[in-house]
Tab-separated table of C-alpha atoms in Angstrom:
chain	number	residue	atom	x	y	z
T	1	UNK	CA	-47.315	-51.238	-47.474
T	2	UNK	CA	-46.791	-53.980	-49.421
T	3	UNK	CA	-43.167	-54.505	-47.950
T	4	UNK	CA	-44.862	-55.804	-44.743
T	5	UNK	CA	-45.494	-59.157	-46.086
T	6	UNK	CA	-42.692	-61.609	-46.141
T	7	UNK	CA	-40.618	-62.720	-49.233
T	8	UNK	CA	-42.461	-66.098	-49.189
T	9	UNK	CA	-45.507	-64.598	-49.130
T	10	UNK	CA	-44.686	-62.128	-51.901
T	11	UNK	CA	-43.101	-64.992	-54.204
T	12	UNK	CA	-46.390	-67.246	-53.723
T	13	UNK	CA	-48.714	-64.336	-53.968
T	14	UNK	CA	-46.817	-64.085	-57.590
T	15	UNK	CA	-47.395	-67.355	-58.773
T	16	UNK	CA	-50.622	-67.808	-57.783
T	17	UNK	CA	-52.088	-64.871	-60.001
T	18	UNK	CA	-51.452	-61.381	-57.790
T	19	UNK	CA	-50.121	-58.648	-59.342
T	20	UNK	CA	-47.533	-56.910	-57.875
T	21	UNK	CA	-50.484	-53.650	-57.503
T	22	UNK	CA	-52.403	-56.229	-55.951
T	23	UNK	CA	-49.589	-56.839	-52.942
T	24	UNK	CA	-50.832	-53.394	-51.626
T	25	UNK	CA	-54.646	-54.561	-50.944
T	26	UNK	CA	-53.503	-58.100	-49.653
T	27	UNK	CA	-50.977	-56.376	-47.589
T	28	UNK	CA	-53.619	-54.116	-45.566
T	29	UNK	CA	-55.690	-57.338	-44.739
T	30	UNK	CA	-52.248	-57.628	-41.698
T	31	UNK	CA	-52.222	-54.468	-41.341
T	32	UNK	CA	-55.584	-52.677	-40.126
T	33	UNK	CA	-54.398	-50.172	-37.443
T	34	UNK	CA	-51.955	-48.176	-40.143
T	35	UNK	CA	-54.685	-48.383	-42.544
T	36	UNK	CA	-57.320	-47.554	-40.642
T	37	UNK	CA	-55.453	-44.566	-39.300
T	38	UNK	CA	-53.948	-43.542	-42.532
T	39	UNK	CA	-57.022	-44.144	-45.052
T	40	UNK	CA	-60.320	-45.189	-43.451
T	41	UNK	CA	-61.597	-48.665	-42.998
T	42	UNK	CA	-61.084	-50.486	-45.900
T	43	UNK	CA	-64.344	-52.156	-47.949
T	44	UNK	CA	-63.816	-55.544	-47.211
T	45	UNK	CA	-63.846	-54.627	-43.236
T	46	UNK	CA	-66.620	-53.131	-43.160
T	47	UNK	CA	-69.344	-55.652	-42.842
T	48	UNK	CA	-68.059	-56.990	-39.253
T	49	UNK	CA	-68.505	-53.474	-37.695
T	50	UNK	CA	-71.955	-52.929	-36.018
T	51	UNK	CA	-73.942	-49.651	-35.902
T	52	UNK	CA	-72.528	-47.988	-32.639
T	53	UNK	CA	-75.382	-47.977	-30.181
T	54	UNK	CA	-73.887	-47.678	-26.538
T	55	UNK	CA	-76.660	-45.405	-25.187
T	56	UNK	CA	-79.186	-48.244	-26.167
T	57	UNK	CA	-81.080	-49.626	-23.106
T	58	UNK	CA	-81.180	-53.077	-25.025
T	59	UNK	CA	-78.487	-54.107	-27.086
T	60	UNK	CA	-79.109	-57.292	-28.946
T	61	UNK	CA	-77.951	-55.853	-32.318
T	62	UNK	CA	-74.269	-57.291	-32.811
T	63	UNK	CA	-74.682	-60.774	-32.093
T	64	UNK	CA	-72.439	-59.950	-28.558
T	65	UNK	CA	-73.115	-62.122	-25.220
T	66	UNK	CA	-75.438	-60.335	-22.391
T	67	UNK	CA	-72.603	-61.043	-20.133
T	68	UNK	CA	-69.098	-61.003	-19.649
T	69	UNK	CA	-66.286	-63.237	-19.548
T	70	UNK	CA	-66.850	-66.686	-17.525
T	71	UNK	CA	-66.091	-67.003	-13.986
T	72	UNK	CA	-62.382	-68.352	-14.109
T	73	UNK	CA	-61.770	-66.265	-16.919
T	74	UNK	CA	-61.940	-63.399	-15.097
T	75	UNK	CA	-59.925	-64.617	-12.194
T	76	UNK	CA	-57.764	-65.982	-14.861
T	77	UNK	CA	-57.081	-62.698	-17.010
T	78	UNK	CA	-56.624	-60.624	-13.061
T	79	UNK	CA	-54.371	-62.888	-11.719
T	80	UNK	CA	-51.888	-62.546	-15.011
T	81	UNK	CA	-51.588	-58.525	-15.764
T	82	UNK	CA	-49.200	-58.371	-12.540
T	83	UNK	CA	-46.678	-60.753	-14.981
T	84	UNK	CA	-47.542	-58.756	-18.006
T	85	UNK	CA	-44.163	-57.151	-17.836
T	86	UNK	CA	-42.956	-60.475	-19.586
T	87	UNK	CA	-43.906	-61.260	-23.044
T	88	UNK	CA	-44.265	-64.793	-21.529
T	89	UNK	CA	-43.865	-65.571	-18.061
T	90	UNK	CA	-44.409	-69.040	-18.905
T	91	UNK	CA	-45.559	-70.732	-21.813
T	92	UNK	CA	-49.606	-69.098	-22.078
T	93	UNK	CA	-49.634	-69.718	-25.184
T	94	UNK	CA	-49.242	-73.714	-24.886
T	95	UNK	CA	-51.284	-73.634	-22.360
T	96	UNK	CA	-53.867	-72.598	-24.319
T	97	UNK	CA	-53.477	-75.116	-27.414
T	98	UNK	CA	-53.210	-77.818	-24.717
T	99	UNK	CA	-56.453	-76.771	-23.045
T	100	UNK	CA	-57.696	-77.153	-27.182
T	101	UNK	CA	-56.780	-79.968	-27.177
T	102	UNK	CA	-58.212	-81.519	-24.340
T	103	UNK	CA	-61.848	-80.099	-25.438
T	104	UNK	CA	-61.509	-80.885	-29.456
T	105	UNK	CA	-59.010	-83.456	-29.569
T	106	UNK	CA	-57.061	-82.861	-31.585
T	107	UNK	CA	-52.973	-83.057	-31.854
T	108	UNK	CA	-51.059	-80.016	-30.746
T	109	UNK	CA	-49.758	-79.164	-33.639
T	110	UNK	CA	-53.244	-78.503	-35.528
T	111	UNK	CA	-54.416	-75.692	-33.131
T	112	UNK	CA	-53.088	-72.242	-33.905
T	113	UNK	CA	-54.496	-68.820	-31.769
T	114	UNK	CA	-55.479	-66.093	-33.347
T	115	UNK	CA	-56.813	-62.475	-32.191
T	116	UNK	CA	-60.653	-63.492	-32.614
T	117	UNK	CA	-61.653	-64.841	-35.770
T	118	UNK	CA	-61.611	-61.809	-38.132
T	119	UNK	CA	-58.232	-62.123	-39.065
T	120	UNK	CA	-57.960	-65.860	-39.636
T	121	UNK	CA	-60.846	-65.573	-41.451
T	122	UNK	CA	-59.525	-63.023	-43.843
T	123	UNK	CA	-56.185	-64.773	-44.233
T	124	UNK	CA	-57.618	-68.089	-45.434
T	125	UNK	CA	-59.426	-65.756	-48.485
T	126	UNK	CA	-55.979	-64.372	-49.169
T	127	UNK	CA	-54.155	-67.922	-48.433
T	128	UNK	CA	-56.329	-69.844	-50.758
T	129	UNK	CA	-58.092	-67.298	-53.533
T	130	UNK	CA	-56.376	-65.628	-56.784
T	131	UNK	CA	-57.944	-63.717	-59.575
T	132	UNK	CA	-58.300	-67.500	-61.192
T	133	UNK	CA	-59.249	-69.354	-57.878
T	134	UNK	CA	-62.557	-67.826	-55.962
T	135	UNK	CA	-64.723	-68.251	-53.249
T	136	UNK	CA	-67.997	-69.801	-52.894
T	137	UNK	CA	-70.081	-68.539	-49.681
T	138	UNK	CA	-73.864	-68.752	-49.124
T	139	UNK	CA	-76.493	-66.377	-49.020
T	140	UNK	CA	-76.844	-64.515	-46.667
T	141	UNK	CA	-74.083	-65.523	-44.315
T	142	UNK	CA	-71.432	-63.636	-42.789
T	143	UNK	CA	-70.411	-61.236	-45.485
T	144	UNK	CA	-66.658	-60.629	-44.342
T	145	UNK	CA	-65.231	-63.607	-46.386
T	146	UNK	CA	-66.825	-62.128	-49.385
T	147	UNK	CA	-65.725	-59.020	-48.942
T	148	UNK	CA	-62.516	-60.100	-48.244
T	149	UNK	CA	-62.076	-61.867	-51.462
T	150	UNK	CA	-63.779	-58.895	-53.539
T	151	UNK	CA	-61.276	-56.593	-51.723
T	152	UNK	CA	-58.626	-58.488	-53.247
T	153	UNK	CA	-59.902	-58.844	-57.197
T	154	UNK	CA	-61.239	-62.504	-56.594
T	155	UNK	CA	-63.910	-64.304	-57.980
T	156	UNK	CA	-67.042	-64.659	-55.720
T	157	UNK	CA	-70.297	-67.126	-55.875
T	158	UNK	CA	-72.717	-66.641	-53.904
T	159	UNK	CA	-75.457	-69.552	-53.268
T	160	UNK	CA	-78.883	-68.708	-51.522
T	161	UNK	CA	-79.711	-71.244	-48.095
T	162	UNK	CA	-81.579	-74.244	-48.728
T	163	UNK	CA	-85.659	-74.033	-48.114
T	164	UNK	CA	-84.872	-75.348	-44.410
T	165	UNK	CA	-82.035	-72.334	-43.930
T	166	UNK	CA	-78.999	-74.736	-43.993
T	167	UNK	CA	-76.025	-74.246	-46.768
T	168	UNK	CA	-76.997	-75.969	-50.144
T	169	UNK	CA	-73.190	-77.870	-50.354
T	170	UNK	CA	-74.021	-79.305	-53.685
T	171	UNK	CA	-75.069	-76.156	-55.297
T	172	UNK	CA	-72.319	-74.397	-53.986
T	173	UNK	CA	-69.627	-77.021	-55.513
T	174	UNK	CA	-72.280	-76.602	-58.357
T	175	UNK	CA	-71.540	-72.616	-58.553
T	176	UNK	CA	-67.845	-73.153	-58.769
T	177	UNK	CA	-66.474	-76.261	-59.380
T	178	UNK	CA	-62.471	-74.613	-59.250
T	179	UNK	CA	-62.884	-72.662	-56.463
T	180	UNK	CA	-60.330	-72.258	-54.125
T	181	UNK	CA	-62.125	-71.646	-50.842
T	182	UNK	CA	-65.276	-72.695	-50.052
T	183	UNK	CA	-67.239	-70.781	-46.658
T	184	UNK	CA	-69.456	-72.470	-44.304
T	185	UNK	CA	-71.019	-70.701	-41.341
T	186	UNK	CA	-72.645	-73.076	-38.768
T	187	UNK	CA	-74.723	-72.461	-37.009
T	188	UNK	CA	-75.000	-69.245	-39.767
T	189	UNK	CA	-74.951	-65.519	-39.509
T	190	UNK	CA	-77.616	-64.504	-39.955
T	191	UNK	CA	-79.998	-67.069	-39.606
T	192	UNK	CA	-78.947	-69.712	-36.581
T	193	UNK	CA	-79.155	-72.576	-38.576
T	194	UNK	CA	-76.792	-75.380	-38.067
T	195	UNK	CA	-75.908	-77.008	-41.458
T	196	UNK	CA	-75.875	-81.268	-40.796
T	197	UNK	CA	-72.259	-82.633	-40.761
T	198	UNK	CA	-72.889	-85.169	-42.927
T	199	UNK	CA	-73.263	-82.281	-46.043
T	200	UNK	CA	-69.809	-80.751	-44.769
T	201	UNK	CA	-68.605	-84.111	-45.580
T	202	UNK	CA	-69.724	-84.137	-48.531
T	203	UNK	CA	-68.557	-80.881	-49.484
T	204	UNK	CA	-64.811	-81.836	-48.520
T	205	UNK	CA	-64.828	-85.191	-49.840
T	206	UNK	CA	-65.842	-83.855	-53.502
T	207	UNK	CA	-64.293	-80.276	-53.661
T	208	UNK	CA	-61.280	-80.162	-55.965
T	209	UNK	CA	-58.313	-80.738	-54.996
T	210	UNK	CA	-56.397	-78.507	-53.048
T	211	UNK	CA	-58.851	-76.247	-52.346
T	212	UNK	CA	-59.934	-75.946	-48.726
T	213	UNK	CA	-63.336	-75.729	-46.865
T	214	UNK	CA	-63.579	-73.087	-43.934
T	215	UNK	CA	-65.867	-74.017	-41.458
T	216	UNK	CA	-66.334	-71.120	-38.700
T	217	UNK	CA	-68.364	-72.490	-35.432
T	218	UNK	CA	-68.548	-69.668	-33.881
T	219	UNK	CA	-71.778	-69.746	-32.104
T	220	UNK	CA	-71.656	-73.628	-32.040
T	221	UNK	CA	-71.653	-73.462	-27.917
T	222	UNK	CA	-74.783	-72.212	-28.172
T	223	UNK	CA	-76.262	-74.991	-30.525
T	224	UNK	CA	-74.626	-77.268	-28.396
T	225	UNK	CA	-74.617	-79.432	-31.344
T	226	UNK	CA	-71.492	-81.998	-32.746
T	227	UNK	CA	-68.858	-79.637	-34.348
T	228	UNK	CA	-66.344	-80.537	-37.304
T	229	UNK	CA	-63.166	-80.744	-35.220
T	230	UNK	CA	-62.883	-84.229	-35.877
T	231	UNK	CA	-62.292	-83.368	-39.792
T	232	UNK	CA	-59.296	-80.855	-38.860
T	233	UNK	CA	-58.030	-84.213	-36.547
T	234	UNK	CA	-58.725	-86.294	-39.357
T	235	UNK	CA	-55.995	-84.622	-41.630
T	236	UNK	CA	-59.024	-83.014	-44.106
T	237	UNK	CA	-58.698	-80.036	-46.305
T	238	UNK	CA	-60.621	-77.872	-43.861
T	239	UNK	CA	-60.005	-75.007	-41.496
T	240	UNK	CA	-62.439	-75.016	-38.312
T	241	UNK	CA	-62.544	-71.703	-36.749
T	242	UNK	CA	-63.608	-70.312	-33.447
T	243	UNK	CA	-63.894	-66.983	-31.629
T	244	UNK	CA	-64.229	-66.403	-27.541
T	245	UNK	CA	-66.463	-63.405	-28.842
T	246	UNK	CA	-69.734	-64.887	-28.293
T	247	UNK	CA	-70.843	-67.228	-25.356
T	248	UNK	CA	-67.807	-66.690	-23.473
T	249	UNK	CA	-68.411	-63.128	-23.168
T	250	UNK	CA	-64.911	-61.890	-24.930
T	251	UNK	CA	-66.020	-59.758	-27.690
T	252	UNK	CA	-63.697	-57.277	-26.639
T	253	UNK	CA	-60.657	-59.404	-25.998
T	254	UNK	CA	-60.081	-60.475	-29.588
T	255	UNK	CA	-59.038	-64.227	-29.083
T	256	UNK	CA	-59.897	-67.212	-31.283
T	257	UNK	CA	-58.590	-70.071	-32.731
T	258	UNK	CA	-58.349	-72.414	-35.644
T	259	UNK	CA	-57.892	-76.400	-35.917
T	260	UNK	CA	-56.532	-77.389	-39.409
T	261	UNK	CA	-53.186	-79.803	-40.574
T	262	UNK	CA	-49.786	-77.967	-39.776
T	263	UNK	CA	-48.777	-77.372	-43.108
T	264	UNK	CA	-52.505	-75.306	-43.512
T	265	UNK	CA	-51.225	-73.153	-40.455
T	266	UNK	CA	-48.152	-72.730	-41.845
T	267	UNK	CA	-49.309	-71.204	-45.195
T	268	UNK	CA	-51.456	-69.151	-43.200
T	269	UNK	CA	-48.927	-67.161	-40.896
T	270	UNK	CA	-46.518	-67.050	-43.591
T	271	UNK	CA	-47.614	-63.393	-44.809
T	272	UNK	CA	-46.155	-62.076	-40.834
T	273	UNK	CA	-44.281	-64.516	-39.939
T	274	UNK	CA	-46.833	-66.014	-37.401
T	275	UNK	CA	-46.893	-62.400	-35.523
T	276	UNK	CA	-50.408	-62.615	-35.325
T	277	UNK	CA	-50.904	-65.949	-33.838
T	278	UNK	CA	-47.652	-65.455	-31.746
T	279	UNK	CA	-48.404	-62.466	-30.219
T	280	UNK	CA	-51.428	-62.219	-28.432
T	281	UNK	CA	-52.875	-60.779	-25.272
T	282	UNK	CA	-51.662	-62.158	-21.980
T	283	UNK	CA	-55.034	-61.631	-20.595
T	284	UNK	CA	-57.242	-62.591	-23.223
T	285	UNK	CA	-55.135	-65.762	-23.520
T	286	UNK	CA	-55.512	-66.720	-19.607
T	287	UNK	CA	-58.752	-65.839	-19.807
T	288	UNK	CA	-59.996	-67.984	-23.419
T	289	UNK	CA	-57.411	-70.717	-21.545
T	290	UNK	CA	-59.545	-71.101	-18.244
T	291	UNK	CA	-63.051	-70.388	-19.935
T	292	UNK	CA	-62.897	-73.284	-22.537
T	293	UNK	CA	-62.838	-75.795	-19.529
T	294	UNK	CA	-65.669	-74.362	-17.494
T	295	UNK	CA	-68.097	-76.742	-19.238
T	296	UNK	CA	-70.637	-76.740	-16.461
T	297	UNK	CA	-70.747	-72.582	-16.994
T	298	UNK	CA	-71.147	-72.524	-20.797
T	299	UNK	CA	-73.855	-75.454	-20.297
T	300	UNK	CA	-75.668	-72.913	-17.896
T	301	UNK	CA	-75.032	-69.889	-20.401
T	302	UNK	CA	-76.541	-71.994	-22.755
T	303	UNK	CA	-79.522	-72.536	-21.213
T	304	UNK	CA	-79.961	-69.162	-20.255
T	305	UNK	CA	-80.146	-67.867	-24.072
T	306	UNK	CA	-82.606	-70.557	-24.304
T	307	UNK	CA	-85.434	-69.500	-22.021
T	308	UNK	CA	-85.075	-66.124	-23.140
T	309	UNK	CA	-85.162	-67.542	-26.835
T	310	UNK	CA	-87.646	-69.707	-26.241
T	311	UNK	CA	-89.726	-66.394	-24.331
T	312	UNK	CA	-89.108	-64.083	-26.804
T	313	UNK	CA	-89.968	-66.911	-30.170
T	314	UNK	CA	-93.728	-67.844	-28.273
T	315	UNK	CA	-94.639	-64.005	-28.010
T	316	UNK	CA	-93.748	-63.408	-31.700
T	317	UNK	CA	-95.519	-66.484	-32.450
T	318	UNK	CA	-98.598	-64.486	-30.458
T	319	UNK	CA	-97.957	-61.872	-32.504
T	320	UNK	CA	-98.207	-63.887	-35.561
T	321	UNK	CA	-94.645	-62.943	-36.313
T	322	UNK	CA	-92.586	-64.389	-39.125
T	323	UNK	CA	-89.760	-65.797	-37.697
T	324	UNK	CA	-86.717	-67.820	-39.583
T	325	UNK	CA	-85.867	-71.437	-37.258
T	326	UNK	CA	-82.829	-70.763	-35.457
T	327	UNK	CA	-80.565	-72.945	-33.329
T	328	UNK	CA	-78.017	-70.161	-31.805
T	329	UNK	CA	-78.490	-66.771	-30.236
T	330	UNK	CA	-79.939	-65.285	-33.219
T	331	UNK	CA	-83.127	-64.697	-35.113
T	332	UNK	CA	-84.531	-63.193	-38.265
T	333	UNK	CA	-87.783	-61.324	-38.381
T	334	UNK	CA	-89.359	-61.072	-41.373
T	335	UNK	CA	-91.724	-57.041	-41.362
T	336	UNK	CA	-93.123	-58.306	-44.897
T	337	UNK	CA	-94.015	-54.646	-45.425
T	338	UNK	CA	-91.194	-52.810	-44.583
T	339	UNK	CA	-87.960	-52.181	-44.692
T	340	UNK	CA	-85.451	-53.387	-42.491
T	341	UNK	CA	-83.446	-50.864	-42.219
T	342	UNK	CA	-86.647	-48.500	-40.756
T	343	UNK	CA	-87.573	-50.904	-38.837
T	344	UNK	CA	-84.286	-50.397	-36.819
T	345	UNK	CA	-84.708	-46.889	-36.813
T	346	UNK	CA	-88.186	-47.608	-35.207
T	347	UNK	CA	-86.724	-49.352	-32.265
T	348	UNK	CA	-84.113	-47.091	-31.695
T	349	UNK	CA	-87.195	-44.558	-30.553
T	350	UNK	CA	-87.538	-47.105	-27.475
T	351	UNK	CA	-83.673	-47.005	-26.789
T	352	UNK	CA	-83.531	-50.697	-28.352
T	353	UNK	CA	-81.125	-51.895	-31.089
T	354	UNK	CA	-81.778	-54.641	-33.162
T	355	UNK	CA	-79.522	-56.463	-35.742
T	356	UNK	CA	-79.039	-55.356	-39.593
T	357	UNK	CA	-80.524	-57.030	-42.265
T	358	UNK	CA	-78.829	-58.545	-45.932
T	359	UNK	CA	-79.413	-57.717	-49.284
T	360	UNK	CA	-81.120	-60.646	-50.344
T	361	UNK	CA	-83.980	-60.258	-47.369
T	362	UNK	CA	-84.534	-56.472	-47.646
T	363	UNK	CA	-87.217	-57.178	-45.391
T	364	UNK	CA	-86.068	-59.280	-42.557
T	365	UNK	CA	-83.831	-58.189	-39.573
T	366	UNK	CA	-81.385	-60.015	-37.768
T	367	UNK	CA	-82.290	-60.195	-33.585
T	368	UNK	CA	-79.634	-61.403	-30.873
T	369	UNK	CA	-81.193	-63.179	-28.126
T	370	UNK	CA	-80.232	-61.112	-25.523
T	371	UNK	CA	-80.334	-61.728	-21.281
T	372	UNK	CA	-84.247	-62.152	-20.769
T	373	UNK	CA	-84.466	-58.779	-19.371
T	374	UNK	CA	-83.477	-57.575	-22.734
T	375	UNK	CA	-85.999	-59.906	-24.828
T	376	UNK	CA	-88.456	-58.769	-22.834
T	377	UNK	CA	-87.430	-54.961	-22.990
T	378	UNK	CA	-87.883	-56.211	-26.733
T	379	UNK	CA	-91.496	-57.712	-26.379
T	380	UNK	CA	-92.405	-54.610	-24.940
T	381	UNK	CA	-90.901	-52.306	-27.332
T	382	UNK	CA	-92.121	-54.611	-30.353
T	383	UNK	CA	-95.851	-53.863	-28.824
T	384	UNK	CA	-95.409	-49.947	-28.853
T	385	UNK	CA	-94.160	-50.037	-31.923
T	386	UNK	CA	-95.392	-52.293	-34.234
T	387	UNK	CA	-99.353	-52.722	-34.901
């Protein structure tokens, strides 16, 4: 396995720390299909997977849009499969970066696509951690960077949120001051909160040198908040991420992106020789190309998880509910006197599935805001079954 990653790779892998055992686990971060067929989904994986529910009247469990792709998406993505003969009829893949740079601003050469965000994700723990150089994430957030870096044998902090449910960027730095990665999820998994710029700022302006800060956005569209592009622009040690999984209705097309310096891209594809990023989709990249322009649609989207947010929040607050403040598609419930994890089991009875819940809030389940026929298919399950 481990012959899959380049000689560059290999040699820096080396120096930084890695032992030559090691290769094998960093190797099957690239390489998930012949691992997953040959030896089960690895550890670190499995945190992204949701609990398979496709008989579920109301979905709102996995974070996943109500709807599908965007209008000129899906013209996009059926007008192209008649070309897919070609590896490239023309240059899609430009395209895309150009239409990135349009809506971020940012140069050309500091966009790089990826199939969804998973992957780039998982690369920046291997591209920037070592058994002497971990990662600092918060608590709870989106637990595949962790995992990721535990997979691998590196060290791993792990800060809780703030009172206010945003990422406590001083305590963090605090946790390790020689880390080589630090995570930030805004608006976060599981909670919705967006974490103010101005403390991502001050996270990459006093981190130590040549470590980097990962920002993944990738429910920011449905904040509709200011986003940290202009730091990638800027020439800053950070990676901003995003995935087409969520308001653009791609989840199963696998396409994403991330906007960081050239020579931070360059590290990154270095373990497959940019396969990953090179090699993508026709479809999905037509589609993510056409959809990241349709600003009037995603405004509209938007606004649409809103009212059903906005529904759903006022008859928990009825209910005398306690609910975490969110600003994304997502919200936590907090049963107080029982478990999360029966909870869910609960509303499966109704045919409903709800969200998982972390470690640290054993208590408290994650809820996607669904299409307002699903929050209220929620509402009334919520009444059967909870007294």
């Amino acid at each position: 396995m481990a012959q899959l990653l380049t000689d560059e790779a290999k040699d820096d892998l080396l120096d930084r720390g890695y032992s030559r055992r090691q290769l094998l686990r960093i190797a099957t971060v690239f390489s998930m299909g012949a691992v997953a067929a040959n030896m089960g989904r690895p550890a670190w994986a499995s945190g992204g997977v949701p609990d398979p529910a496709p008989e579920a009247k109301v979905r709102i469990g996995a974070n996943e849009c109500w709807a599908g792709p965007l209008g000129p998406g899906q013209s996009a993505a059926t007008a192209i499969i008649s070309s897919s003969n070609r590896y490239s009829p023309q240059d899609q893949r430009g395209d895309f970066i150009k239409a990135v740079m349009q809506v971020e601003h940012v140069p050309y050469d500091h966009v790089a696509p990826w199939p969804g965000s998973s992957d780039p994700l998982s690369r920046s723990v291997v591209t920037f951690c070592s058994p002497t150089k971990g990662l600092v994430t918060a608590d709870p957030t989106f637990e595949l960077a962790g995992r990721t870096a535990e997979w691998l044998g590196a060290p791993v902090k792990r800060v809780p949120l703030k009172p206010d449910y945003t990422h406590d960027v001083k305590a963090m730095l605090a946790a390790d001051p020689n880390a080589g990665l630090y995570y930030i999820c805004t608006p976060n998994n599981p909670t919705g909160t967006v974490t103010p710029l101005a403390d991502i700022e001050w996270l990459v302006a006093n981190k130590p040198t040549g470590s980097v800060v990962l920002i993944d956005e990738a429910y920011t569209h449905f904040a509709g908040v200011p986003t940290a592009s202009y730091m990638a622009a800027a020439g800053k040690d950070v990676i901003v991420m995003r995935t087409f999984s969520k308001i653009f209705g791609m989840a199963g097309m696998r396409m994403g992106y991330t906007m960081t310096r050239p020579d931070i891209i360059q590290k990154l594809m270095r373990y497959d020789g940019g396969m990953q990023s090179g090699a993508l989709p026709l479809p999905s990249l037509a589609c993510a190309t056409a959809s990241l322009t349709a600003t009037d649609l995603i405004v509209a989207r938007r606004n649409e998880m809103r009212e059903a947010r906005a529904m759903t929040l006022e008859h928990l607050k009825k209910r005398n509910m306690k609910v975490v403040r969110t600003d994304a598609n997502m919200f936590m419930i907090d049963w107080r006197t029982k478990p999360a994890k029966e909870v869910q089991s609960i509303f499966r009875t109704q045919s409903v599935e709800i969200g998982r819940s972390w470690p640290i809030w054993p208590t408290v389940s994650r809820v996607t805001v669904g299409s307002m026929e699903d929050m209220t298919g929620f509402c009334a399950a919520l009444d059967k079954v909870w007294t």
